[in-house]
Short mmCIF file of C-alpha atoms in Angstrom, two decimals:
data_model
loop_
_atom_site.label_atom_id
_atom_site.label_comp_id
_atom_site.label_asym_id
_atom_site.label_seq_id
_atom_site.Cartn_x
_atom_site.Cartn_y
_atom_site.Cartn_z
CA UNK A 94 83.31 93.32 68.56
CA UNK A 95 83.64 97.08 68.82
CA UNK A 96 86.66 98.89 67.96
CA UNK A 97 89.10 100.33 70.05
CA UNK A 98 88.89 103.67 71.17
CA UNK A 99 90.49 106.47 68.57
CA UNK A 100 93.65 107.58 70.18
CA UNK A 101 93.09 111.15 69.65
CA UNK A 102 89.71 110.76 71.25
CA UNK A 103 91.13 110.12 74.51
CA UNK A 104 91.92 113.68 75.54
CA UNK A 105 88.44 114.87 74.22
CA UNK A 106 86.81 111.79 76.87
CA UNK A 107 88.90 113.36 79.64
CA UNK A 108 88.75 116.80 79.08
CA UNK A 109 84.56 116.48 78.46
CA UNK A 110 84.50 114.06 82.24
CA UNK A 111 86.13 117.14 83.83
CA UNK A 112 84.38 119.41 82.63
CA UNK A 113 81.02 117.38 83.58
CA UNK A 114 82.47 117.08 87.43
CA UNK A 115 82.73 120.76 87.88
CA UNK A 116 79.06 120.94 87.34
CA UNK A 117 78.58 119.37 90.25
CA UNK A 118 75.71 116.82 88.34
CA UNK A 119 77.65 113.82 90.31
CA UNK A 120 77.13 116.24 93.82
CA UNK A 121 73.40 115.05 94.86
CA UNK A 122 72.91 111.99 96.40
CA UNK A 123 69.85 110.95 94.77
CA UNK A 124 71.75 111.45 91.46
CA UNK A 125 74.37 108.80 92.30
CA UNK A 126 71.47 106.64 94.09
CA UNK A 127 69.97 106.15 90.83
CA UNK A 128 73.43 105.66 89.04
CA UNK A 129 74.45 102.89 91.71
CA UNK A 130 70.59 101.16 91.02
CA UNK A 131 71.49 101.22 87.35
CA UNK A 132 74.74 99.48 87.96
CA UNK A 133 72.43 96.51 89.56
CA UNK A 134 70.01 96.45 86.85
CA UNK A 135 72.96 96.05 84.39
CA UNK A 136 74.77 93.40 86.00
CA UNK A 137 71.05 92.06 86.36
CA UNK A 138 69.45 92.25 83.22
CA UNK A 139 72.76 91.40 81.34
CA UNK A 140 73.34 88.19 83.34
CA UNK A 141 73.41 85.90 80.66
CA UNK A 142 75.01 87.87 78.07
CA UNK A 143 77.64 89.00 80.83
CA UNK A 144 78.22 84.94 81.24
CA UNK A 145 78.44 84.10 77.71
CA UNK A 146 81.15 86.90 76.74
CA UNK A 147 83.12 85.60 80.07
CA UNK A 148 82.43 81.96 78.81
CA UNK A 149 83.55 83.13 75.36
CA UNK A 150 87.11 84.77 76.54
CA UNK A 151 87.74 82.26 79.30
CA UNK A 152 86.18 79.35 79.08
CA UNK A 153 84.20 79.87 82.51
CA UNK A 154 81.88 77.85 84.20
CA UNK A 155 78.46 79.59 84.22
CA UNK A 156 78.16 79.12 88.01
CA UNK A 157 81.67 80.34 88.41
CA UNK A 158 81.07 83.77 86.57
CA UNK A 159 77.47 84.26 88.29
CA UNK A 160 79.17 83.23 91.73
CA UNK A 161 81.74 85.57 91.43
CA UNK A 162 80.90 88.63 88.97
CA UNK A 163 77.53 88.94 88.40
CA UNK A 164 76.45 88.10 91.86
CA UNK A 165 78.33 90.15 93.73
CA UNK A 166 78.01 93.73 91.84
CA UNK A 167 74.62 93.16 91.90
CA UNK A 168 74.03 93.04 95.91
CA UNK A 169 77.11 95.54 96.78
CA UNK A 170 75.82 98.32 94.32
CA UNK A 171 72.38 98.20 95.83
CA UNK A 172 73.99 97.92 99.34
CA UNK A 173 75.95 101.40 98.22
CA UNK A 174 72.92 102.52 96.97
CA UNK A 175 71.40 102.11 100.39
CA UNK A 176 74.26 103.29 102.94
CA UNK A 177 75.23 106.56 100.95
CA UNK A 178 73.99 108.99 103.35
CA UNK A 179 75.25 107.07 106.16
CA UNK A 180 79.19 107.19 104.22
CA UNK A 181 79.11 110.88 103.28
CA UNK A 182 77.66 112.63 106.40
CA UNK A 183 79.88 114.84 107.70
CA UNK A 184 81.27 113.21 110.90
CA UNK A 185 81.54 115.48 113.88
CA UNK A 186 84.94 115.50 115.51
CA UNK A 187 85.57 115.62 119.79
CA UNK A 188 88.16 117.99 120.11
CA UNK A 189 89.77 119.62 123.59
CA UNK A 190 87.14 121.76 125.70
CA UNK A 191 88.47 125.08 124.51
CA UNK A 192 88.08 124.05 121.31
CA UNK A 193 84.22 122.52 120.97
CA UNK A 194 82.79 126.28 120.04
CA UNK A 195 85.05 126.21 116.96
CA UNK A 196 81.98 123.02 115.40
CA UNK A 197 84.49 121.01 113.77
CA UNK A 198 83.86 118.31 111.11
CA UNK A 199 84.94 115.89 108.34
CA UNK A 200 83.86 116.04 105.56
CA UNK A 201 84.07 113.42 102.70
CA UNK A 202 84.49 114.80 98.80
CA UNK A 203 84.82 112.89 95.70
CA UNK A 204 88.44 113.40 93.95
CA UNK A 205 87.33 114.11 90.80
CA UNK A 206 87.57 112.23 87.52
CA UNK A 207 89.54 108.83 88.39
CA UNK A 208 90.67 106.02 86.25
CA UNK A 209 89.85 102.46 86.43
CA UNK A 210 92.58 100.40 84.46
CA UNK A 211 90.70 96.44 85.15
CA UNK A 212 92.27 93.22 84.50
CA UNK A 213 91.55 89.26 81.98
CA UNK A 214 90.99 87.20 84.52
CA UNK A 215 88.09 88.44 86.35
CA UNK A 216 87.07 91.59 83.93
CA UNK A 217 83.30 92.33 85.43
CA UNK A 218 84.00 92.56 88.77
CA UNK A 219 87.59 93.90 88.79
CA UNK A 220 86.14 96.84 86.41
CA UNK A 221 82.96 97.50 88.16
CA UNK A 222 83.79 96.86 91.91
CA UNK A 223 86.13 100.17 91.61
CA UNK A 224 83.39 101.84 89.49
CA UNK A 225 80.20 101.64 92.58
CA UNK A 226 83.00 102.78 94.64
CA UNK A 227 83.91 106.01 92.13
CA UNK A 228 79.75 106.24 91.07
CA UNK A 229 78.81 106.47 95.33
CA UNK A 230 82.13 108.37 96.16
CA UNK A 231 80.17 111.17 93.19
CA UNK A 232 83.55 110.99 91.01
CA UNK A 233 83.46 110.75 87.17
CA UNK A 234 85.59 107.38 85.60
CA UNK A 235 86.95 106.00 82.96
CA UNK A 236 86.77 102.36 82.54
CA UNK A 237 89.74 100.45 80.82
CA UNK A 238 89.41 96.54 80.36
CA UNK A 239 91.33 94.79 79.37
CA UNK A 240 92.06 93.68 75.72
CA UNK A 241 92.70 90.33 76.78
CA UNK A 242 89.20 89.48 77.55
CA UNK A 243 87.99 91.42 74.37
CA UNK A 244 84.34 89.69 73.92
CA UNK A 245 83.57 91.76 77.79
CA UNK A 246 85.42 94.47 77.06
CA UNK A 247 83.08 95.30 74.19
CA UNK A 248 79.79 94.37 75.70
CA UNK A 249 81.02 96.51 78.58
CA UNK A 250 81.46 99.37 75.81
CA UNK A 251 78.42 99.03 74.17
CA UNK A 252 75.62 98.53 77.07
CA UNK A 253 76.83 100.12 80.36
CA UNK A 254 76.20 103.44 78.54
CA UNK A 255 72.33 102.30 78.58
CA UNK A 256 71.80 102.53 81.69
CA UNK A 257 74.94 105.07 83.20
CA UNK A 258 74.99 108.05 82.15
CA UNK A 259 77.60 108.46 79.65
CA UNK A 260 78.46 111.66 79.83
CA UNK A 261 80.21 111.00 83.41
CA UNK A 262 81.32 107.18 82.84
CA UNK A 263 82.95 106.42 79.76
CA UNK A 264 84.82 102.93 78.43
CA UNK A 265 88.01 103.05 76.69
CA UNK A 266 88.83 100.14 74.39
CA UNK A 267 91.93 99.08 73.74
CA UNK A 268 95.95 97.67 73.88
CA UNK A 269 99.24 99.34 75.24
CA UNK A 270 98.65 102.44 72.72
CA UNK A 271 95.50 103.13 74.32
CA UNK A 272 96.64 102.69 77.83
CA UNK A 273 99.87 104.69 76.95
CA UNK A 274 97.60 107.57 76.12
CA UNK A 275 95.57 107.54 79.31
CA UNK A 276 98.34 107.54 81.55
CA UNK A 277 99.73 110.39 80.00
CA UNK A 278 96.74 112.53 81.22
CA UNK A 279 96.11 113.36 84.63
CA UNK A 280 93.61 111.98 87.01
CA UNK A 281 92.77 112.60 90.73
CA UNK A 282 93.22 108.51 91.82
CA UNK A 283 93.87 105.09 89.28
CA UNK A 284 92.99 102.15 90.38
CA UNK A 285 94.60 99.73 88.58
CA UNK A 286 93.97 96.35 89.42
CA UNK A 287 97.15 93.33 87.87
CA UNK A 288 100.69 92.71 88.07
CA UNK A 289 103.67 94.29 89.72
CA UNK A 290 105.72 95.07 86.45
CA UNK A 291 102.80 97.05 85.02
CA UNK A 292 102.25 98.87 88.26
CA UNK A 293 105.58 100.12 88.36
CA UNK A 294 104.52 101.80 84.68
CA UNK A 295 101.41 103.19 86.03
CA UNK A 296 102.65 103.96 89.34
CA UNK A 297 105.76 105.91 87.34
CA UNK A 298 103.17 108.00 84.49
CA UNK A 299 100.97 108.94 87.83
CA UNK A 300 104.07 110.44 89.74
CA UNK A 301 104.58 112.91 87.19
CA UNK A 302 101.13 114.27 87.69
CA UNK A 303 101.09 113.43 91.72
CA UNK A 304 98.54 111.37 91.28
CA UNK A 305 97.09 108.95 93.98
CA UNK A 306 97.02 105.12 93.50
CA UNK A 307 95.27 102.36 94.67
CA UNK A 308 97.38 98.76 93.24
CA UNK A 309 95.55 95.31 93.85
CA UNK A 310 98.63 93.14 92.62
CA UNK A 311 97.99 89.95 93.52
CA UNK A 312 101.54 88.18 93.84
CA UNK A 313 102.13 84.34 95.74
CA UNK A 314 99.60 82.98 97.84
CA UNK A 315 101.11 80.56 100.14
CA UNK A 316 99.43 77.60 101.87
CA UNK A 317 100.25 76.02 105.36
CA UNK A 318 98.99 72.75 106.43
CA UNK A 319 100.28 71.33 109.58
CA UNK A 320 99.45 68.21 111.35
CA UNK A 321 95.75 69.34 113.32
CA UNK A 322 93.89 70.28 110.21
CA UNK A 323 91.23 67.62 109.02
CA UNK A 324 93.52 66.87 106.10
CA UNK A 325 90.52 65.48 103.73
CA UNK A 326 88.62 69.12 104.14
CA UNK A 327 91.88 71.01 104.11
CA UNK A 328 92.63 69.41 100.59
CA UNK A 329 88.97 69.79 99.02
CA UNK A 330 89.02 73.57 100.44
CA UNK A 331 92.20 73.88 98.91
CA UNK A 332 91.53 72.36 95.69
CA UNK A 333 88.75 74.15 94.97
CA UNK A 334 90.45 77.54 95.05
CA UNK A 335 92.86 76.37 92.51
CA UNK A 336 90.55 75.51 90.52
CA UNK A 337 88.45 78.40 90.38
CA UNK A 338 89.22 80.27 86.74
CA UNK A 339 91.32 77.87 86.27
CA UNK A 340 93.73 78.94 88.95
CA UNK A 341 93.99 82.79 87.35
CA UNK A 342 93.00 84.06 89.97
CA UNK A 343 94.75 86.73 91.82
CA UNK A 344 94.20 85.29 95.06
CA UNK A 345 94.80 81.55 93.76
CA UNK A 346 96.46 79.14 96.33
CA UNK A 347 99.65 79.22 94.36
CA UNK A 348 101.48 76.64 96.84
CA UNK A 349 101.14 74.32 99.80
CA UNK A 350 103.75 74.01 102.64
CA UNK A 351 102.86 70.99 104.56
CA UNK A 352 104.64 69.46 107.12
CA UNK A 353 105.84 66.34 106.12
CA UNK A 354 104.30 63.79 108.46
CA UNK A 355 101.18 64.60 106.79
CA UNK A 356 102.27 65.07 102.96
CA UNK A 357 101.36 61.15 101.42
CA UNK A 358 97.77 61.63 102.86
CA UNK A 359 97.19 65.40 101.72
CA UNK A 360 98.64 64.09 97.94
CA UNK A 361 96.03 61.54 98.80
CA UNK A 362 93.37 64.05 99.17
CA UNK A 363 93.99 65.91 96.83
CA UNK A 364 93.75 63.45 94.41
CA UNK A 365 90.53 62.11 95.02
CA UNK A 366 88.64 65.09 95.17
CA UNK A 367 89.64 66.18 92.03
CA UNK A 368 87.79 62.61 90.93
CA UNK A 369 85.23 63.72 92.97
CA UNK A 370 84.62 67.16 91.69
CA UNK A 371 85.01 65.90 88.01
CA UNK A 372 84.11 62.34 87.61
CA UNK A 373 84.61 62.30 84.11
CA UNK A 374 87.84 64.08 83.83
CA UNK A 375 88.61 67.71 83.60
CA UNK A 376 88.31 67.89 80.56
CA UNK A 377 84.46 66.88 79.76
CA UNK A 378 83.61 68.55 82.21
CA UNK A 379 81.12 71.81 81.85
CA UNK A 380 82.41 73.30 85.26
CA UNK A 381 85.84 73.85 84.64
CA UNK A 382 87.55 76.70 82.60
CA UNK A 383 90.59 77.23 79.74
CA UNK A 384 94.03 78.92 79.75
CA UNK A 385 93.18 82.32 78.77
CA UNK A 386 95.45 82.45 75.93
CA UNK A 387 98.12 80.53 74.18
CA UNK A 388 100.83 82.37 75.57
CA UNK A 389 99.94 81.63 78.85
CA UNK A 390 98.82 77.96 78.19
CA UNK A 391 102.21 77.59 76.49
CA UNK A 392 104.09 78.58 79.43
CA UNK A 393 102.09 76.95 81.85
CA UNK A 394 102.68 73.48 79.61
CA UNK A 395 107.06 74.74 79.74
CA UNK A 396 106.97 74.73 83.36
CA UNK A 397 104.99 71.01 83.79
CA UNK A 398 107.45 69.62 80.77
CA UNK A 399 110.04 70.63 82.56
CA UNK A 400 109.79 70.87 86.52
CA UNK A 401 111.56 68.50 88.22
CA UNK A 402 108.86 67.14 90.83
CA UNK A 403 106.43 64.64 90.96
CA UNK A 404 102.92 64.54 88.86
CA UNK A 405 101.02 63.67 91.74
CA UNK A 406 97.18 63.69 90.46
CA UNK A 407 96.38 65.32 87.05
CA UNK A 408 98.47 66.52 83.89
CA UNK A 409 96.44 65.91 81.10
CA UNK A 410 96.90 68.92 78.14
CA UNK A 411 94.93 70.21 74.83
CA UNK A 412 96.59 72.40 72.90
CA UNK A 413 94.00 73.10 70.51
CA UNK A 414 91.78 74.27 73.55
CA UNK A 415 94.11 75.18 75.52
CA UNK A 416 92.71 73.48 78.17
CA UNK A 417 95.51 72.51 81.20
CA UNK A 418 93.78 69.93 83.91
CA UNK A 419 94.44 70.74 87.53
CA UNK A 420 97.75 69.28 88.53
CA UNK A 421 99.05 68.44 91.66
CA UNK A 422 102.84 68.62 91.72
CA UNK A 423 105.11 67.39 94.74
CA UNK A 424 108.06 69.46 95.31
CA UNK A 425 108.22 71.98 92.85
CA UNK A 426 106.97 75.51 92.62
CA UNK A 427 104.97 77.15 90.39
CA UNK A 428 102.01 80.35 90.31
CA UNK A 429 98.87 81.81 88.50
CA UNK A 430 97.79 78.43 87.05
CA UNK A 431 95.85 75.38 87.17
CA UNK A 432 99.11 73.82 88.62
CA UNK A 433 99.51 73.05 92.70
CA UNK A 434 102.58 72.54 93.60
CA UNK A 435 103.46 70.67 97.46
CA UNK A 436 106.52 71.15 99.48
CA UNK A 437 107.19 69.20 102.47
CA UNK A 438 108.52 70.84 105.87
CA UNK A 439 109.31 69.71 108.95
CA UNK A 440 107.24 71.95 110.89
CA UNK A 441 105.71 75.86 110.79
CA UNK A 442 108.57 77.62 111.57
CA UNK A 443 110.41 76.18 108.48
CA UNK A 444 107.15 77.04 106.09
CA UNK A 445 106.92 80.64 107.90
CA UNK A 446 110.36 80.94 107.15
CA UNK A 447 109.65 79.55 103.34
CA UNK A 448 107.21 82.37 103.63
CA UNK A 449 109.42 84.95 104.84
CA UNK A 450 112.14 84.38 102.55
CA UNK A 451 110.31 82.99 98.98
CA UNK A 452 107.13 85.13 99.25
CA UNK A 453 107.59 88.82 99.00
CA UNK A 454 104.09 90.31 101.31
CA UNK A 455 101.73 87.47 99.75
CA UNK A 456 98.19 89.29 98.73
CA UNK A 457 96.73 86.49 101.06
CA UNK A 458 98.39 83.91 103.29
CA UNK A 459 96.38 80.69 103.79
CA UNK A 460 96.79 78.37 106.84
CA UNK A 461 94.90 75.14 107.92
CA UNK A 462 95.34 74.54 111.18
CA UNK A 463 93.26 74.01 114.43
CA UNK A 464 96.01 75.45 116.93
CA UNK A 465 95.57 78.96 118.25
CA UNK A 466 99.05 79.48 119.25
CA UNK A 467 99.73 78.45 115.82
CA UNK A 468 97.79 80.93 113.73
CA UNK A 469 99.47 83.70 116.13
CA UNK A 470 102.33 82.57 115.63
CA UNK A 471 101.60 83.07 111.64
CA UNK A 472 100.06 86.25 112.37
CA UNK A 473 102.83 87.63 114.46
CA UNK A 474 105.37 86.42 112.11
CA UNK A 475 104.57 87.00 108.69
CA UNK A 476 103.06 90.03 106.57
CA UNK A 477 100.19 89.57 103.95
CA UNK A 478 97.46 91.82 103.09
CA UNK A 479 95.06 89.10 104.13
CA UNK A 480 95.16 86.01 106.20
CA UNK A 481 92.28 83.18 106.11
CA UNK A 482 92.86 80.38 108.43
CA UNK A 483 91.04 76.33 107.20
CA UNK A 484 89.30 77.77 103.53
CA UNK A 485 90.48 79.64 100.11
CA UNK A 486 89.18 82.78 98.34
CA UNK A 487 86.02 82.50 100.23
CA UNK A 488 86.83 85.84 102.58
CA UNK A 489 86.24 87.40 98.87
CA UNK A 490 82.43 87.01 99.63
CA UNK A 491 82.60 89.04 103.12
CA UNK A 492 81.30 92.70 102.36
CA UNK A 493 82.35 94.03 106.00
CA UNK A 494 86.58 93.82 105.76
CA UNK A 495 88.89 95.70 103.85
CA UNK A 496 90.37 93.42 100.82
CA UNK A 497 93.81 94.93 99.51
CA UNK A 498 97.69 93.96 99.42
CA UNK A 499 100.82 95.35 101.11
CA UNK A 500 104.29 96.27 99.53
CA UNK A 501 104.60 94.27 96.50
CA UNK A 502 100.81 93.05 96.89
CA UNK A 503 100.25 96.83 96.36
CA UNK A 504 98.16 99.21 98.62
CA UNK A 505 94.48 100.59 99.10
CA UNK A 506 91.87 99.06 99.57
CA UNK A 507 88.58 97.75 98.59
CA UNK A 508 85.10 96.31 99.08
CA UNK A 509 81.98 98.30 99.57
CA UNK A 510 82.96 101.15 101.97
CA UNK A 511 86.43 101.05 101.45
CA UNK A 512 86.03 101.03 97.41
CA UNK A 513 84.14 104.43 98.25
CA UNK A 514 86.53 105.55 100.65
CA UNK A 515 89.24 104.88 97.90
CA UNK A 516 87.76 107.71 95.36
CA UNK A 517 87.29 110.33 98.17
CA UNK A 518 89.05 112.69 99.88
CA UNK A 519 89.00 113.81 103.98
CA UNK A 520 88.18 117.73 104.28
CA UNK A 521 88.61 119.40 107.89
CA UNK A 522 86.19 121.94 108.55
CA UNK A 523 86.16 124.45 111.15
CA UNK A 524 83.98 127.56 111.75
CA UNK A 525 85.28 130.25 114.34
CA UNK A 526 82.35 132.21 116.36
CA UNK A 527 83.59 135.61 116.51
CA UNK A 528 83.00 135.63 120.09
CA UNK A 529 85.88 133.05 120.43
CA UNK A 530 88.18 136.41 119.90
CA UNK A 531 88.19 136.61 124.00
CA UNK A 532 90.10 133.35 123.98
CA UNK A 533 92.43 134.65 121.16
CA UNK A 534 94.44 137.74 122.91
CA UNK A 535 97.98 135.65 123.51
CA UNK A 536 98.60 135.12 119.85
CA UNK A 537 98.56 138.50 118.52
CA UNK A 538 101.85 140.37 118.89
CA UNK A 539 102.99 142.55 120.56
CA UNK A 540 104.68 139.25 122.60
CA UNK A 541 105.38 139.31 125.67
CA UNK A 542 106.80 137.31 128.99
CA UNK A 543 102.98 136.60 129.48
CA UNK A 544 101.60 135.24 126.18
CA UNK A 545 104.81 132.99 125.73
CA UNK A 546 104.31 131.59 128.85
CA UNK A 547 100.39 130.59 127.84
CA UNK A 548 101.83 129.37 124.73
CA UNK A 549 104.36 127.02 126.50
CA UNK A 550 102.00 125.49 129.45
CA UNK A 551 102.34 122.24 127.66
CA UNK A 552 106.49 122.57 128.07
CA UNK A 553 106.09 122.48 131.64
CA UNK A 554 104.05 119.03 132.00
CA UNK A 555 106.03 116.27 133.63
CA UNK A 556 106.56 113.29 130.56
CA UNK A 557 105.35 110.06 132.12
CA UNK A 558 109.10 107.48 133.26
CA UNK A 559 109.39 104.50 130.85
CA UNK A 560 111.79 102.04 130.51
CA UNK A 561 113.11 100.09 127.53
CA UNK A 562 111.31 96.18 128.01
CA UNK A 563 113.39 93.40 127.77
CA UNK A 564 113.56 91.41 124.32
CA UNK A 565 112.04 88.64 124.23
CA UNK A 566 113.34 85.62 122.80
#
């Protein structure tokens, strides 16, 4: 595997990226055209290498990784590629009559030379997603994977500079030395993509240097299941995004709240189509995933040892490989795992209470349910980044919203337009005709009774009556 980065060759990588962005080469469109095409053909041509370093640091499931990774920075580069000039066309801007003759508009710039500080657990697309966002916003980057899924991190190092140009995109290997160093430099947006305790470092170094932030941090994902969902679907649906990565997954179902008339047949569920979806255990299977390291498989295996609820379906350990099988637990709560914990309630306001007082701004909230007054009621009364109503993950795969968290789920967002959006900046622009000057006279001094008048029409406009509405209980 490739080396990590020298530390003293950090500096040089930044100061040599902004010195490349002020010679505009990232400017043209065609330029970052053909760099978003050569993002494709990497993720492309490197498919099964890409699967087999994944594989290597993770244990992944082929389709999993090609689902998930590969798949999906393949089609959104080339859909970037193809709605560039439609993003950064200045967008003309209806203003008030006396104002249309001043032509303004909006302009969209790239911020400059950004920072992209990825993730373990899904290391392609949580490093390149950011990066077709900087490469089409026409911003330089830095790439930072993490060390954790080392076997990625140096393919990453040693073939993206084939096909990007590597004088504008550059990969920094490395631990907390290495990341130390970058964040003491300053950048014009990180996007840092993990956990709240290591935001509040980064958010902290980019303070000192103002710099803007985009966090994807993940946090609990609740579940609710009340008594209208199709219980057998709910559970498969379920299921199956816990055991995606092996439940490391930022956006993992990390807990169900069901009410309790329906909790023996949901554990009953849930149990059978984990036979179902490995018939010969877990564990021989080819299409489920390891513990990424054994840290984390250690304290995964505390927590089961010692939780006080009920092995419902699942349990089985291997040290050696650290291999955890998907484990459904009744009443007892647990996150970022292969483990599912269930916890009964007597209805949905008790879980959106749960919610409300256990769950602080879920990255997602999940709810099965075929009610409509129900899912407002969630929506009215809770706050996520994302809802999804009867499935998990899947609104990962939907190009057209905006995916990102809120308060300790982070902020910014991301997904095609809004990863560009992320790395650029709104300029106003406004052009005065000289012959405008006419309309000008009142502003110039010398004041008088006249001009302050003209300047205070709006002073004299009746305000519309309102009245305070009555709370509603």
């Amino acid at each position: 595997m490739t080396d990590y980065t020298p530390l003293d060759d950090i500096p040089r990588i930044h100061d040599a990226l902004r010195k490349k962005f002020r010679t505009g080469i990232t400017k043209p469109l065609k330029w970052r055209r053909h760099q978003l095409l050569q993002l494709a053909r990497f993720a492309k041509e490197n498919e099964d290498a890409l699967v087999e370093c994944i594989r290597q640091d993770l244990g992944r499931a082929k389709q999993e990784t090609v689902m998930s990774e590969v798949t999906p920075i393949v089609e959104r580069s080339l859909i970037c590629a193809e709605k560039l000039e439609e993003w950064t066309k200045p967008e003309e801007v209806t203003v008030q009559a006396w104002q249309q003759g001043w032509n303004p508009t909006v302009h969209k710039h790239p911020k400059g030379v950004v920072l992209i500080m990825a993730p373990w657990n899904y290391p392609m697309i949580l490093s390149l997603q950011p990066l077709y966002g900087a490469i089409a916003a026409g911003c330089c980057a830095v790439i930072k994977p993490s060390e954790i899924a080392p076997h990625y991190a140096s393919f990453l190092a040693r073939t993206l500079p084939k096909y990007l140009d590597s004088s504008v995109y550059s990969v920094v290997l490395g631990g907390i030395p290495e990341s130390t160093k970058v964040l003491e430099l300053k950048w014009d947006h990180i996007f840092y993509t993990g956990n709240g305790r290591v935001a509040r470092i980064i958010s902290a170094a980019a303070a000192k240097h103002l710099t803007p932030l985009t966090l994807e941090l993940g946090g609990k994902s609740p579940v609710i299941v009340d008594s209208t969902a199709d219980i057998s679907v709910a559970a498969k649906r379920i299921l199956w995004g816990k055991i995606n990565n092996c439940g490391q997954l930022c956006v993992t179902p990390d807990f169900v709240l069901a009410e309790k008339s329906i909790m023996p047949a949901l554990v009953e569920a849930f149990a059978a189509h984990l036979k179902t979806f490995y018939p010969e255990g877990a564990h021989e299977s080819k299409s489920y995933g390891r513990i990424v390291s054994d840290e984390h498989f250690k304290r995964l295996k505390g927590l089961l040892s010692n939780t006080k609820g009920r092995i419902a379906a699942g349990g089985k350990l291997v040290q050696g490989e650290r291999f955890m099988e998907p484990t459904v637990v009744v009443d007892f709560i647990e996150i970022f795992g292969p483990i599912l914990p269930i916890v009964s309630v007597e209805n949905v306001d008790e879980a959106i209470d749960y919610v409300n007082d256990q769950c602080d701004h879920p990255l997602v909230l999940y709810a099965f349910t075929t009610e409509e007054k129900t899912k407002k009621k969630i929506l009215d009364n809770t706050t996520s980044g994302n809802v999804l109503f009867n499935d998990t993950i899947n609104m990962l795969s939907m190009n057209e919203v905006p995916f990102g968290g809120v308060g300790e789920s982070g902020y910014g967002r991301q997904v095609l337009y809004y990863s560009f959006e992320n790395f650029t900046y709104t300029r106003s622009v406004a052009d005065m005709p000289y012959p405008e000057e006419k309309f000008f006279g009142p502003r110039y001094p010398p004041y008088t009774k006249e001009s302050l008048e003209f300047m205070s029409e709006i002073l004299r406009r009746p305000i519309p009556e309102s009245v305070l509405p009555s709370a509603s209980l």
